[in-house]
Short mmCIF file of C-alpha atoms in Angstrom, two decimals:
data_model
loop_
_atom_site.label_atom_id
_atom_site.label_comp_id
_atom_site.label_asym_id
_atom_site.label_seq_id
_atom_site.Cartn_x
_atom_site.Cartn_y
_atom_site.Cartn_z
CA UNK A 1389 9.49 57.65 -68.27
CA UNK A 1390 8.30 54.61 -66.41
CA UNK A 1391 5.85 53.89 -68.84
CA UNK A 1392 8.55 53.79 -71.84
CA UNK A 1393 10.85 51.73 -69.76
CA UNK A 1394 8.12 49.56 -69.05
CA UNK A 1395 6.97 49.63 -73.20
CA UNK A 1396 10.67 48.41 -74.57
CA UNK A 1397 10.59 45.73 -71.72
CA UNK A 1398 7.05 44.49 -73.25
CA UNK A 1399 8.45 45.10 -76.88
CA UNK A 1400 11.89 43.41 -76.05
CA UNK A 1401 10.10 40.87 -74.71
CA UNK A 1402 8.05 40.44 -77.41
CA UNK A 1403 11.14 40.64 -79.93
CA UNK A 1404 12.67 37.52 -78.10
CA UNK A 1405 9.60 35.21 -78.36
CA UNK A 1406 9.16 36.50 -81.56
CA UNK A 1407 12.94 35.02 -82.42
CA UNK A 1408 12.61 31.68 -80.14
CA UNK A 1409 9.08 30.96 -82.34
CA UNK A 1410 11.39 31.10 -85.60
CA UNK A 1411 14.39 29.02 -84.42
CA UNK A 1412 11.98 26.75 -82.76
CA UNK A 1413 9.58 25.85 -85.87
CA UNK A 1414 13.14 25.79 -88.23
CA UNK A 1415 14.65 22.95 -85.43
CA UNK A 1416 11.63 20.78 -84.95
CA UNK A 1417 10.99 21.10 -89.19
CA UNK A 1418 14.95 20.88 -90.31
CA UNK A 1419 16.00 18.29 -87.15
CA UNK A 1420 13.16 16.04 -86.91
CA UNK A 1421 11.03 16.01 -89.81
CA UNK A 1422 13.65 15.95 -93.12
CA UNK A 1423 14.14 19.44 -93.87
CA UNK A 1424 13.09 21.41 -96.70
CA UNK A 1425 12.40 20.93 -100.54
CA UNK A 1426 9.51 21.94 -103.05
CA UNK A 1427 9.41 18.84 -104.90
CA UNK A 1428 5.48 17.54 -103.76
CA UNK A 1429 6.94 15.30 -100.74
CA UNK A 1430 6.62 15.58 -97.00
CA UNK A 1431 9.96 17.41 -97.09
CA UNK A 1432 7.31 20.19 -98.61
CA UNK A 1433 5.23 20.12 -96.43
CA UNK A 1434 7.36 21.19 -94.03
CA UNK A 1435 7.53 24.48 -95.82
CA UNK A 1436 4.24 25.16 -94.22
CA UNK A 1437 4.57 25.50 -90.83
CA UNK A 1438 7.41 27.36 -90.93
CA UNK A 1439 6.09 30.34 -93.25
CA UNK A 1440 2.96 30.36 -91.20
CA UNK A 1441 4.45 30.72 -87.95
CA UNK A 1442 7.05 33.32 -89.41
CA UNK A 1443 4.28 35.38 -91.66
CA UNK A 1444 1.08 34.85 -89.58
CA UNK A 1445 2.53 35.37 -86.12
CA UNK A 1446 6.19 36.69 -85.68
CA UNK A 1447 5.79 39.35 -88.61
CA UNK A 1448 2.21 39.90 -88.04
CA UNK A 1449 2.86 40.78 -84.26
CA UNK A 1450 5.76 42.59 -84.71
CA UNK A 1451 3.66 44.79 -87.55
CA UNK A 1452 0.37 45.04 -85.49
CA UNK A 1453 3.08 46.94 -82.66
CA UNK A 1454 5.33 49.38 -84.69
CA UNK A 1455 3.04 52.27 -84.17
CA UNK A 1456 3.30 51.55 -80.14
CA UNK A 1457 7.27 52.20 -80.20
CA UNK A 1458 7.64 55.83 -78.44
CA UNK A 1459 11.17 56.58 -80.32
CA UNK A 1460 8.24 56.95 -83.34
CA UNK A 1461 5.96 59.48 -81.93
CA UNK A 1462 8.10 62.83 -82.36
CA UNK A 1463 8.46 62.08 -85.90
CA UNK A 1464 5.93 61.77 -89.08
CA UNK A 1465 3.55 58.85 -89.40
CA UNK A 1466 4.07 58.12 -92.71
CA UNK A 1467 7.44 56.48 -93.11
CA UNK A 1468 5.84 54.35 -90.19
CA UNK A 1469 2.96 53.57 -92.09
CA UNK A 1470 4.49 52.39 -94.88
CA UNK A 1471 6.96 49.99 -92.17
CA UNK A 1472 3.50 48.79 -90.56
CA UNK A 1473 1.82 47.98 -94.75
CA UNK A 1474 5.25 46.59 -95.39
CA UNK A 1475 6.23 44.24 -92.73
CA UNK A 1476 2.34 43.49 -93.30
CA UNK A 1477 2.64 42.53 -96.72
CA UNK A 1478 5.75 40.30 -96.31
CA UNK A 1479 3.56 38.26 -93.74
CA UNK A 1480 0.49 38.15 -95.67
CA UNK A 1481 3.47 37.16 -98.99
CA UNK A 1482 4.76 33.99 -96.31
CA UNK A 1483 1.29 33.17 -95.10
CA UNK A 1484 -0.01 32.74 -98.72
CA UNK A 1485 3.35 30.69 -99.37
CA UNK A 1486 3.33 28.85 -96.65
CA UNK A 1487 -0.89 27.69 -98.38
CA UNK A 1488 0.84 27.29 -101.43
CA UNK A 1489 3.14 24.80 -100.15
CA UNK A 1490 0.44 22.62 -98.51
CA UNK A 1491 -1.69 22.97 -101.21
CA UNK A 1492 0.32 21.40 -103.95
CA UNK A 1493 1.98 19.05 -101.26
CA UNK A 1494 -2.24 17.80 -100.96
CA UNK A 1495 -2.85 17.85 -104.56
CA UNK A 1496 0.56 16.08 -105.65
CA UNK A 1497 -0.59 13.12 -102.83
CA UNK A 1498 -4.06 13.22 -103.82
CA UNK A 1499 -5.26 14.33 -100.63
CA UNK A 1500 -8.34 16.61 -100.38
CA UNK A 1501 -7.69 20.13 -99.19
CA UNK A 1502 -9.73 22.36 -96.34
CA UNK A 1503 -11.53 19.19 -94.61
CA UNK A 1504 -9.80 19.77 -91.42
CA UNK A 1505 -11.59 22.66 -88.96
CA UNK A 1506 -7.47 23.50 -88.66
CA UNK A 1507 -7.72 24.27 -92.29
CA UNK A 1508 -11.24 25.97 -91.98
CA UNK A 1509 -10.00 28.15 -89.31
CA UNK A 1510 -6.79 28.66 -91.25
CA UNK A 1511 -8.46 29.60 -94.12
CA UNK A 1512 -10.51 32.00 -92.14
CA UNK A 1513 -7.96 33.47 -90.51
CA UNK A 1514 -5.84 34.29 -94.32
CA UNK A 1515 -9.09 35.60 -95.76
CA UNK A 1516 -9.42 38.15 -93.49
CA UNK A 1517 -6.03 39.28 -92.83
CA UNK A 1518 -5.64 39.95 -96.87
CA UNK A 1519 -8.63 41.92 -96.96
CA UNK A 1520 -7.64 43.54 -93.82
CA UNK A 1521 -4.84 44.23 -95.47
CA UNK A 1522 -6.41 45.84 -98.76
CA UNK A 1523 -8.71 47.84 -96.92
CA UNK A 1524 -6.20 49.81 -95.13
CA UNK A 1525 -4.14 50.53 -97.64
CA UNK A 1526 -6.97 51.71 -99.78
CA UNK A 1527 -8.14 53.61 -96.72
CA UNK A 1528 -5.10 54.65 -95.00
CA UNK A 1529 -2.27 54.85 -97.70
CA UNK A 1530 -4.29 56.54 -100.48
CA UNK A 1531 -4.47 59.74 -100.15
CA UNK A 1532 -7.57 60.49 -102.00
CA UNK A 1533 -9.58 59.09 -99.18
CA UNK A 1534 -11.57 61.32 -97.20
CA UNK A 1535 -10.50 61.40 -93.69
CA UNK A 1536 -13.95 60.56 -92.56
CA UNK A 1537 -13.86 57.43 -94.14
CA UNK A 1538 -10.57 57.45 -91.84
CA UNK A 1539 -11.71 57.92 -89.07
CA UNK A 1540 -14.53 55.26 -89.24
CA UNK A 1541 -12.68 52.51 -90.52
CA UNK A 1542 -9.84 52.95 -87.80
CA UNK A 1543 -11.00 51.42 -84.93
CA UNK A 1544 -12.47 48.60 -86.81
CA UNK A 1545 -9.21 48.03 -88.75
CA UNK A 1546 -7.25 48.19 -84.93
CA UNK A 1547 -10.10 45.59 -83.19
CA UNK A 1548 -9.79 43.35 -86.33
CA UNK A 1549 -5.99 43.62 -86.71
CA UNK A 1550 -5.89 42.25 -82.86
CA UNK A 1551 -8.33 39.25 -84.16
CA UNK A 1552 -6.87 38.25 -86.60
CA UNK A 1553 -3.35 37.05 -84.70
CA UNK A 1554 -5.93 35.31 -82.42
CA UNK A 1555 -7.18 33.44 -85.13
CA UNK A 1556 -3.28 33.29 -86.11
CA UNK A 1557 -2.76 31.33 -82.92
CA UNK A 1558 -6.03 29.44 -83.17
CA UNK A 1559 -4.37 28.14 -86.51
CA UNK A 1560 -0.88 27.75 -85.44
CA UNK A 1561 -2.23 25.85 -82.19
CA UNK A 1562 -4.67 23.23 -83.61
CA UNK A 1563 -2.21 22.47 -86.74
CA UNK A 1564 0.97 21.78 -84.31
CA UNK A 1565 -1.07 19.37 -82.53
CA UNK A 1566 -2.30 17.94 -85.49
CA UNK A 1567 1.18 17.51 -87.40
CA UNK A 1568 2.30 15.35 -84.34
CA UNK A 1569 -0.75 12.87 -84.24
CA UNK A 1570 -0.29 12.56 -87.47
CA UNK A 1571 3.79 11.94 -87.88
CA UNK A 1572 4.09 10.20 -83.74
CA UNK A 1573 2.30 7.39 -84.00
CA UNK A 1574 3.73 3.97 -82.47
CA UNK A 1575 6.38 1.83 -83.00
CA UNK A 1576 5.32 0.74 -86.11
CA UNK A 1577 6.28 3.91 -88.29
CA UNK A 1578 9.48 4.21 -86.52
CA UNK A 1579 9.03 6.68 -84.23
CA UNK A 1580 8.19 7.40 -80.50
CA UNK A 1581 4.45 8.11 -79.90
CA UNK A 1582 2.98 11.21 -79.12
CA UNK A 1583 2.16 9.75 -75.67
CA UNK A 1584 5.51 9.19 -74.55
CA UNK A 1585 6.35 12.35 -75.14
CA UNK A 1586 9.84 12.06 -77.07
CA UNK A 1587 11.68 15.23 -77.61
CA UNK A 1588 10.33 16.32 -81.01
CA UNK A 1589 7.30 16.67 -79.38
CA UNK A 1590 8.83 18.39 -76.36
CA UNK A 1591 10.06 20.90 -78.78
CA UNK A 1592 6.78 21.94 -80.47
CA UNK A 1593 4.45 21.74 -77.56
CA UNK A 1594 6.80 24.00 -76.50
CA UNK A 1595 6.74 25.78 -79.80
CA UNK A 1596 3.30 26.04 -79.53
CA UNK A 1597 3.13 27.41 -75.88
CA UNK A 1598 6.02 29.76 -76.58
CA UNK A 1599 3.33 31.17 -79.92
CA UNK A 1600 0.72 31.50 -77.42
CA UNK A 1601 2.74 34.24 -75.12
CA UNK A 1602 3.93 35.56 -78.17
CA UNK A 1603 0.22 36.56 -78.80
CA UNK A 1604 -0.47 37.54 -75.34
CA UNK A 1605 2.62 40.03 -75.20
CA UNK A 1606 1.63 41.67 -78.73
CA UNK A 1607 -2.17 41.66 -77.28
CA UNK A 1608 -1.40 43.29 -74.35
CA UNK A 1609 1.26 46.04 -76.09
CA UNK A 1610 -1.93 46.68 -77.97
CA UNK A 1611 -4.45 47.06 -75.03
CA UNK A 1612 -2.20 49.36 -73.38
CA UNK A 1613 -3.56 52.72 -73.31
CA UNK A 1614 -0.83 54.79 -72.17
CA UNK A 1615 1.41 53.00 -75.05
CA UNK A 1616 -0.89 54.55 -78.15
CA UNK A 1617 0.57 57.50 -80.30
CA UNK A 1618 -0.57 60.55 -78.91
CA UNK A 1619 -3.32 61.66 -81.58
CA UNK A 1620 -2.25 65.09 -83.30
CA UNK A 1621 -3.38 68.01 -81.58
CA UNK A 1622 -2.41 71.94 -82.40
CA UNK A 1623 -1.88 72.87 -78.73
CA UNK A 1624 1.53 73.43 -76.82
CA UNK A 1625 1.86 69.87 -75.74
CA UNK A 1626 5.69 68.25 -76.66
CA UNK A 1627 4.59 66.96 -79.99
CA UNK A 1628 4.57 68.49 -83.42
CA UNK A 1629 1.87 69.64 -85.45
CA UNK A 1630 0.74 67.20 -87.90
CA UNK A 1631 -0.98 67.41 -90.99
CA UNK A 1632 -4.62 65.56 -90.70
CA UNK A 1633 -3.81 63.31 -93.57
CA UNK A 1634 -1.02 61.56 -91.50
CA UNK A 1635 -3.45 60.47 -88.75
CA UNK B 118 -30.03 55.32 -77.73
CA UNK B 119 -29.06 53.72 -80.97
CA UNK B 120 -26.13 52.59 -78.64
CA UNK B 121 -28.50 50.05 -76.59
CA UNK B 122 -30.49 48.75 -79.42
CA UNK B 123 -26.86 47.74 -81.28
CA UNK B 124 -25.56 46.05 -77.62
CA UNK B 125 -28.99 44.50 -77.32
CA UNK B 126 -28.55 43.11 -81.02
CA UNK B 127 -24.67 42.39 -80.10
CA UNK B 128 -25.69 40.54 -76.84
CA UNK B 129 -28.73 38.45 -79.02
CA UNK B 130 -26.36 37.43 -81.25
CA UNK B 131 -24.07 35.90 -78.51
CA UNK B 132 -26.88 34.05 -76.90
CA UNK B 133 -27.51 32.68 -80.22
CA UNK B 134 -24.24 31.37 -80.53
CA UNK B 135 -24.33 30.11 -77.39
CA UNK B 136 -27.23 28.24 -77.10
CA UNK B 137 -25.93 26.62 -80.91
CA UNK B 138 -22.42 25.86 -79.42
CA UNK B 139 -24.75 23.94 -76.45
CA UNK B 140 -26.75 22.11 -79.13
CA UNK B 141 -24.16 20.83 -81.80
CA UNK B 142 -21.74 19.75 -79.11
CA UNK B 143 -24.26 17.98 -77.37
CA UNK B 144 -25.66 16.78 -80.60
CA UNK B 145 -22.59 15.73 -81.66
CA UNK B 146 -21.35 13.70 -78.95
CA UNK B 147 -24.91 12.10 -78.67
CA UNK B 148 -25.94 11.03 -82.03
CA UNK B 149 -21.91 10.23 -83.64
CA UNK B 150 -20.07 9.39 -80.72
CA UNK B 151 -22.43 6.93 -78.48
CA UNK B 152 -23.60 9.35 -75.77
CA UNK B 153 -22.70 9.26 -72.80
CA UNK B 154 -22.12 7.92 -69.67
CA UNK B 155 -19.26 7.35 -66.95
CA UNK B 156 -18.01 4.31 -67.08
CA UNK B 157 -14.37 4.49 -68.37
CA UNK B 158 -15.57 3.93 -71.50
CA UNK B 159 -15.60 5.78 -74.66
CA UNK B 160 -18.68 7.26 -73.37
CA UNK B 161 -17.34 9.22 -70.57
CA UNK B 162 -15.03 11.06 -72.80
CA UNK B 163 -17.85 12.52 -74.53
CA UNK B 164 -18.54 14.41 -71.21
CA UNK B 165 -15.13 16.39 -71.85
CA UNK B 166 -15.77 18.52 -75.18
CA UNK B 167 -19.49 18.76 -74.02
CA UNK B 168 -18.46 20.54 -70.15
CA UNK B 169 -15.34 22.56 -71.70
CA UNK B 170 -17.55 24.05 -74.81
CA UNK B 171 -20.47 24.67 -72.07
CA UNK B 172 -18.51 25.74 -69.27
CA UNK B 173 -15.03 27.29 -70.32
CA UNK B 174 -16.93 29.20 -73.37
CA UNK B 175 -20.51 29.52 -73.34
CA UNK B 176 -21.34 30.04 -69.32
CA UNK B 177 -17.52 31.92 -69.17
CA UNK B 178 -18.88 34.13 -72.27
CA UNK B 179 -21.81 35.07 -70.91
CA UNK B 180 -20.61 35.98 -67.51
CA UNK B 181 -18.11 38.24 -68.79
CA UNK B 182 -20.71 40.67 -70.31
CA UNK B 183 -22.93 40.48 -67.23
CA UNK B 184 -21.81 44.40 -66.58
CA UNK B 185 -22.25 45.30 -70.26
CA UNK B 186 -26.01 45.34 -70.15
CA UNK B 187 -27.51 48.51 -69.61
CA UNK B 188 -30.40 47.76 -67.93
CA UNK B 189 -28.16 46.76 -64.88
CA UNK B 190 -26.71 49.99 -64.73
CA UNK B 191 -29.21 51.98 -62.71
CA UNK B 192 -29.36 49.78 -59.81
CA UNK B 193 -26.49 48.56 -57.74
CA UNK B 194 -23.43 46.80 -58.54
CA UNK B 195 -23.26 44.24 -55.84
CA UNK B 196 -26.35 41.46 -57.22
CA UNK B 197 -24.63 41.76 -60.55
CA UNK B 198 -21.35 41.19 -59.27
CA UNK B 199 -22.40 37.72 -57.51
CA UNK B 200 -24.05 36.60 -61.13
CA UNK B 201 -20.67 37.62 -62.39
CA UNK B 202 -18.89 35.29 -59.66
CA UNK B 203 -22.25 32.72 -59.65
CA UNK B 204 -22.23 32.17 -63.36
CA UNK B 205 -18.08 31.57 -63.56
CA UNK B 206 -18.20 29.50 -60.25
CA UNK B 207 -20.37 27.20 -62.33
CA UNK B 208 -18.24 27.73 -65.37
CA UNK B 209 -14.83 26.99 -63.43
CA UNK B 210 -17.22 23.89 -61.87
CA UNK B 211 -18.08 22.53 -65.40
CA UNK B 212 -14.36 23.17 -66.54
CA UNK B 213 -13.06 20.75 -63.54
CA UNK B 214 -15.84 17.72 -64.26
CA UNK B 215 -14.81 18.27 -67.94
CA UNK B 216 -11.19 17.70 -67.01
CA UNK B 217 -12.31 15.13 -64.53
CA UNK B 218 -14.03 13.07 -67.41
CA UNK B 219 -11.22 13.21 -69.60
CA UNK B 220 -8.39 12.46 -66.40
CA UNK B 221 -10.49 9.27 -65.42
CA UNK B 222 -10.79 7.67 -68.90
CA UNK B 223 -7.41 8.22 -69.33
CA UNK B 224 -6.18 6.67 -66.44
CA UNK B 225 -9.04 3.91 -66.86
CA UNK B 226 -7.30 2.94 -70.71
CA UNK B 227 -3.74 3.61 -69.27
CA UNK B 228 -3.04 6.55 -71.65
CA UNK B 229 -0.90 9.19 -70.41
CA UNK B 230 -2.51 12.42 -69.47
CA UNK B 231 -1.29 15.56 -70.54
CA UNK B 232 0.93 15.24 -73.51
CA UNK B 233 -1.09 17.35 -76.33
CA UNK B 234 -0.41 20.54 -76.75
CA UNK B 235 -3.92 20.57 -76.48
CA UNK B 236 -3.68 19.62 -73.07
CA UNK B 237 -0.52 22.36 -72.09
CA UNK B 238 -3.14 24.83 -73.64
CA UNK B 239 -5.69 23.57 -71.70
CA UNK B 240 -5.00 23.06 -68.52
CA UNK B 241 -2.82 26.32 -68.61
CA UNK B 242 -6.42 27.79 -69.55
CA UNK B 243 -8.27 26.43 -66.75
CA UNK B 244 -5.31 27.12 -64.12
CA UNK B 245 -5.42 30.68 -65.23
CA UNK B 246 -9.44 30.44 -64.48
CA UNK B 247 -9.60 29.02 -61.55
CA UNK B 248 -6.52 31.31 -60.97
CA UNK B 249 -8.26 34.29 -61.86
CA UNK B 250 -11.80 33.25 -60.11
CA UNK B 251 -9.93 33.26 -56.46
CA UNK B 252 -8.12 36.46 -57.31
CA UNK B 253 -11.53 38.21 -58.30
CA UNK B 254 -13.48 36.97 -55.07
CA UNK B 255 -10.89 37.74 -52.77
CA UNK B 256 -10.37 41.53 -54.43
CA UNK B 257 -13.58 42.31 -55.82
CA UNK B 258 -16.15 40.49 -53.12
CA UNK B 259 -14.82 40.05 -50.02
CA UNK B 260 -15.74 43.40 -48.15
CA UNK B 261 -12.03 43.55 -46.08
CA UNK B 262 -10.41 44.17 -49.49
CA UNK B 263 -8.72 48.13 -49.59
CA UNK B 264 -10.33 49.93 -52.43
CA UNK B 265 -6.79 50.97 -53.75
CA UNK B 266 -6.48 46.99 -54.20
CA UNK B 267 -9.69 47.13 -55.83
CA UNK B 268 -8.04 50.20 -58.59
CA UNK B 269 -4.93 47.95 -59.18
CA UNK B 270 -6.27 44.89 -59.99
CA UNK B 271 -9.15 45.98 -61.82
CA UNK B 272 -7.49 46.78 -65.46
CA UNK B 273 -5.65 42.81 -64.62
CA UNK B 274 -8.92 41.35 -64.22
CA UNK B 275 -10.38 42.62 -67.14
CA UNK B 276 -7.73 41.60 -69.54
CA UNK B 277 -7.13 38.71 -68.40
CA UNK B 278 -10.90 37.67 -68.44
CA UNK B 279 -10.74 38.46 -72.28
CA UNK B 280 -7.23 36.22 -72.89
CA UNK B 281 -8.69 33.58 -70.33
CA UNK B 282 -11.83 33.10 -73.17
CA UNK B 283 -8.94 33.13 -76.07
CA UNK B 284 -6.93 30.37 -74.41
CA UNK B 285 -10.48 28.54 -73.79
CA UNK B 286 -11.31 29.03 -77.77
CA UNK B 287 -7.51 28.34 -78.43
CA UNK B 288 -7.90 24.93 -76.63
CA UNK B 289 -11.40 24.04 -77.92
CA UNK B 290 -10.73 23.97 -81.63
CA UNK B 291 -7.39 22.11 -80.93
CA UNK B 292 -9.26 19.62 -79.41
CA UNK B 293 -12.22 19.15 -81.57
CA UNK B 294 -9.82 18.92 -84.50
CA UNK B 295 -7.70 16.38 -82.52
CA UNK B 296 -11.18 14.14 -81.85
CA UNK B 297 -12.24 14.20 -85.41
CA UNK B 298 -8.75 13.20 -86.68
CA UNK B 299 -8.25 9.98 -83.70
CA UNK B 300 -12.10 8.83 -84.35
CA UNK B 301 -12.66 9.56 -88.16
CA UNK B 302 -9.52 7.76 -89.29
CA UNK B 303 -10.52 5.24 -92.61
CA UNK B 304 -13.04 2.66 -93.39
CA UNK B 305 -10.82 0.27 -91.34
CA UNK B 306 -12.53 1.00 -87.76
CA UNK B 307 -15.82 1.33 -89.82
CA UNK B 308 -15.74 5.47 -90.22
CA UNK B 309 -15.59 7.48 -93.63
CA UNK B 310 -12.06 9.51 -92.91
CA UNK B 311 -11.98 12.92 -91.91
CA UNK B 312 -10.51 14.42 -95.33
CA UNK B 313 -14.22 13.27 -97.32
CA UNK B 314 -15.74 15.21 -94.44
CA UNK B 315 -18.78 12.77 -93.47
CA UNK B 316 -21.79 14.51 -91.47
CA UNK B 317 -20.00 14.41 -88.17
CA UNK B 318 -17.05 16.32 -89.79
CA UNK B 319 -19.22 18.82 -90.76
CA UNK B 320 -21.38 19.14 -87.50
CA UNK B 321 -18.34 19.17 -85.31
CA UNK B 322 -16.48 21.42 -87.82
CA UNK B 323 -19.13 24.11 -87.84
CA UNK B 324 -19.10 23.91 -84.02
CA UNK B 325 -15.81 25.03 -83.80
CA UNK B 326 -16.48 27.76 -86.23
CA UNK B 327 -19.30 28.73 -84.19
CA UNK B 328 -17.38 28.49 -81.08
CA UNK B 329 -14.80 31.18 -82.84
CA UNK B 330 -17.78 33.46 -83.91
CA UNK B 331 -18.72 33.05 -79.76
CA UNK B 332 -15.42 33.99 -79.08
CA UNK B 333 -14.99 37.42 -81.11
CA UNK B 334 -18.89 38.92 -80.54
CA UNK B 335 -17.78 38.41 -76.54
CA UNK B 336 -14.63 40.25 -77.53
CA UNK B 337 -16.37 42.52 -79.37
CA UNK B 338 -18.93 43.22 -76.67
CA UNK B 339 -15.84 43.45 -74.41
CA UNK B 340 -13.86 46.01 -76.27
CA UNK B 341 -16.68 48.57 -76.87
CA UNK B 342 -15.63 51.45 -74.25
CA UNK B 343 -19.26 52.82 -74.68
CA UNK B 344 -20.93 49.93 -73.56
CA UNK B 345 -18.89 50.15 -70.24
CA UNK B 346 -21.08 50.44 -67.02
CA UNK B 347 -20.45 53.95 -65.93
CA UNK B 348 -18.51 54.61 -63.06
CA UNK B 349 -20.08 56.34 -60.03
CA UNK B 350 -20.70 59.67 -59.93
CA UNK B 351 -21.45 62.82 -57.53
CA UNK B 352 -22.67 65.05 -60.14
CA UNK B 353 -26.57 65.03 -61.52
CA UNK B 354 -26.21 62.95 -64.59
CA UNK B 355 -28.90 60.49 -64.76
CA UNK B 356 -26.77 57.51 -62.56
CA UNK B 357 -27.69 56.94 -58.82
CA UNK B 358 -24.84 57.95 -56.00
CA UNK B 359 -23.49 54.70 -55.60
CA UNK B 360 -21.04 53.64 -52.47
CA UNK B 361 -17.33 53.43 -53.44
CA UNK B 362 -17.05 49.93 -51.91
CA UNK B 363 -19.38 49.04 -55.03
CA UNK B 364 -17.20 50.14 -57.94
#
């Protein structure tokens, strides 16, 4: 009981820096750096951090966690599954979006793409996530595949599922820091520099700091032990009997 | 068997990495950014990326898996335990001459310290260290400590050792990609820019992806329950009787 009260304070938790890292990258792109358009300006741009933060971290996290809620236990796995692959797919849809948009922003400005280790690592990170992705659907959706190859792929598809919104953070971290070199200057561009500290940069450091205990909260949900769905088992023991396909 | 030859190969690997995250930062800083020195020049900066990759990832690495290698498992706890606490006292030491550097040429040029979110990562990194550091010696070394202290903390100390190296990673790519992006800016100060990725771009680039590779095999190494040092036993089963006080 104390665990599970303990659980939805760690998963409420984690829904309300999941929520402040949305309004927060909306209000420093919409208030401070023009808003949002798709027409190759910065206004484009602006498109990225947004879907990144949003697909990479909030819906990533939130995914990576949905099999750690207790009210899911007593019931089948599959429905869950296909939540988990879903909310999964929209983030991996936003991430690739949120590429797109810098992408053409660079190519409509004539500015070479992937030279930045930001980029690198953010390329990195994408990569792996979509073939995360793949591989467990083709391993854990399909049901032609053999439960062995279930059981081996698991606990690398948990490990690397918990990398991946490390490298998430990595990303989200180094190109927040970047975007305000880059737009806080000096005086001569019209804007406050970096090194005073004005308030849009008040707002993303904060951004970024709020990201980083995002992560930790959805890291530590997942480390928890005494938070994992009981594994199916045939004795008397408060859950149900399960097929072996739905673990 | 098969177990210790794949940690062996594991732990190789990470020594590898290491001693290559040792030699490109150094080489970086000494052949592309002037060397160094500590003068309140330009020089002395290039002390900070070289202590923080050295200290806050590669000695902090390393000392995290001390207890992962089997061979220390038949003999006492205790000599490991002050490598553990040796190697991150030198860590934590490297960590504070790295920040040291970086304070003094600040305050040398008159720029404001701390307004990066590189530097919120960062120092929140170190403080959780150093935080973490006194909170191990006091529980896990000094002799006065209740073993039911010991059983609490232990699962803390763990975990946050692992998020301690994230936040370290976290910080050092931020950093490295903030360097390359304030020194490699256009042919104005006499540099090719960033985006057409001259050598330096690439060297200090592929440290940071190094750094990241670092970062997971430790993780790795870290999450692999059967490469846990066993915890004492009464029972005949191939480990010596150890003392409680050493668990």
């Amino acid at each position: 009981m104390k665990t599970t009260v303990t659980f939805y304070a760690a998963h409420a938790l984690c829904l309300v820096l999941g929520v402040a890292c949305v309004v927060l990258v909306a209000h420093w792109n919409a208030s401070y750096r023009g808003g949002f358009a798709w027409d190759g300006e910065a206004q484009q741009f602006n498109w990225h951090p947004v879907l990144m933060v949003v697909g990479l971290v909030v819906l990533y996290g939130n995914a990576a966690v949905v099999y750690r809620i207790p009210l899911t236990w007593r019931v089948s796995k599959q429905p869950w599954k296909l939540v988990h692959a879903g909310l999964l797919l929209l983030a991996l849809i936003f991430s690739v979006l949120g590429l797109c948009a810098v992408f053409d922003f660079h190519n409509t400005n004539h500015i070479p793409n992937l030279y930045s280790l930001h980029s690198w690592v953010g390329i990195l990170t994408v990569g792996l996530f979509a073939a995360q992705w793949a591989v467990g659907i083709g391993t854990f959706l399909l049901p032609c595949t053999p439960l062995a190859i279930r059981a081996f792929v698991k606990p690398a598809h948990v490990w690397l599922g918990g990398i991946v919104l490390v490298l998430s953070v990595v990303s989200c971290i180094s190109g927040i820091n970047e975007k305000l070199f880059f737009v806080l200057k000096d005086k001569a561009n019209g804007t406050v520099p970096y090194s005073q500290l004005p308030p849009e940069a008040v707002v993303a450091n904060s951004l970024g700091i709020i990201i980083v205990a995002f992560g930790l909260v959805v890291l530590k949900i997942l480390s928890n032990k005494t938070w994992k769905r009981p594994e199916p088992r045939n004795e008397e023991g408060g859950y149900r009997q399960v097929s072996v396909e739905e673990s």
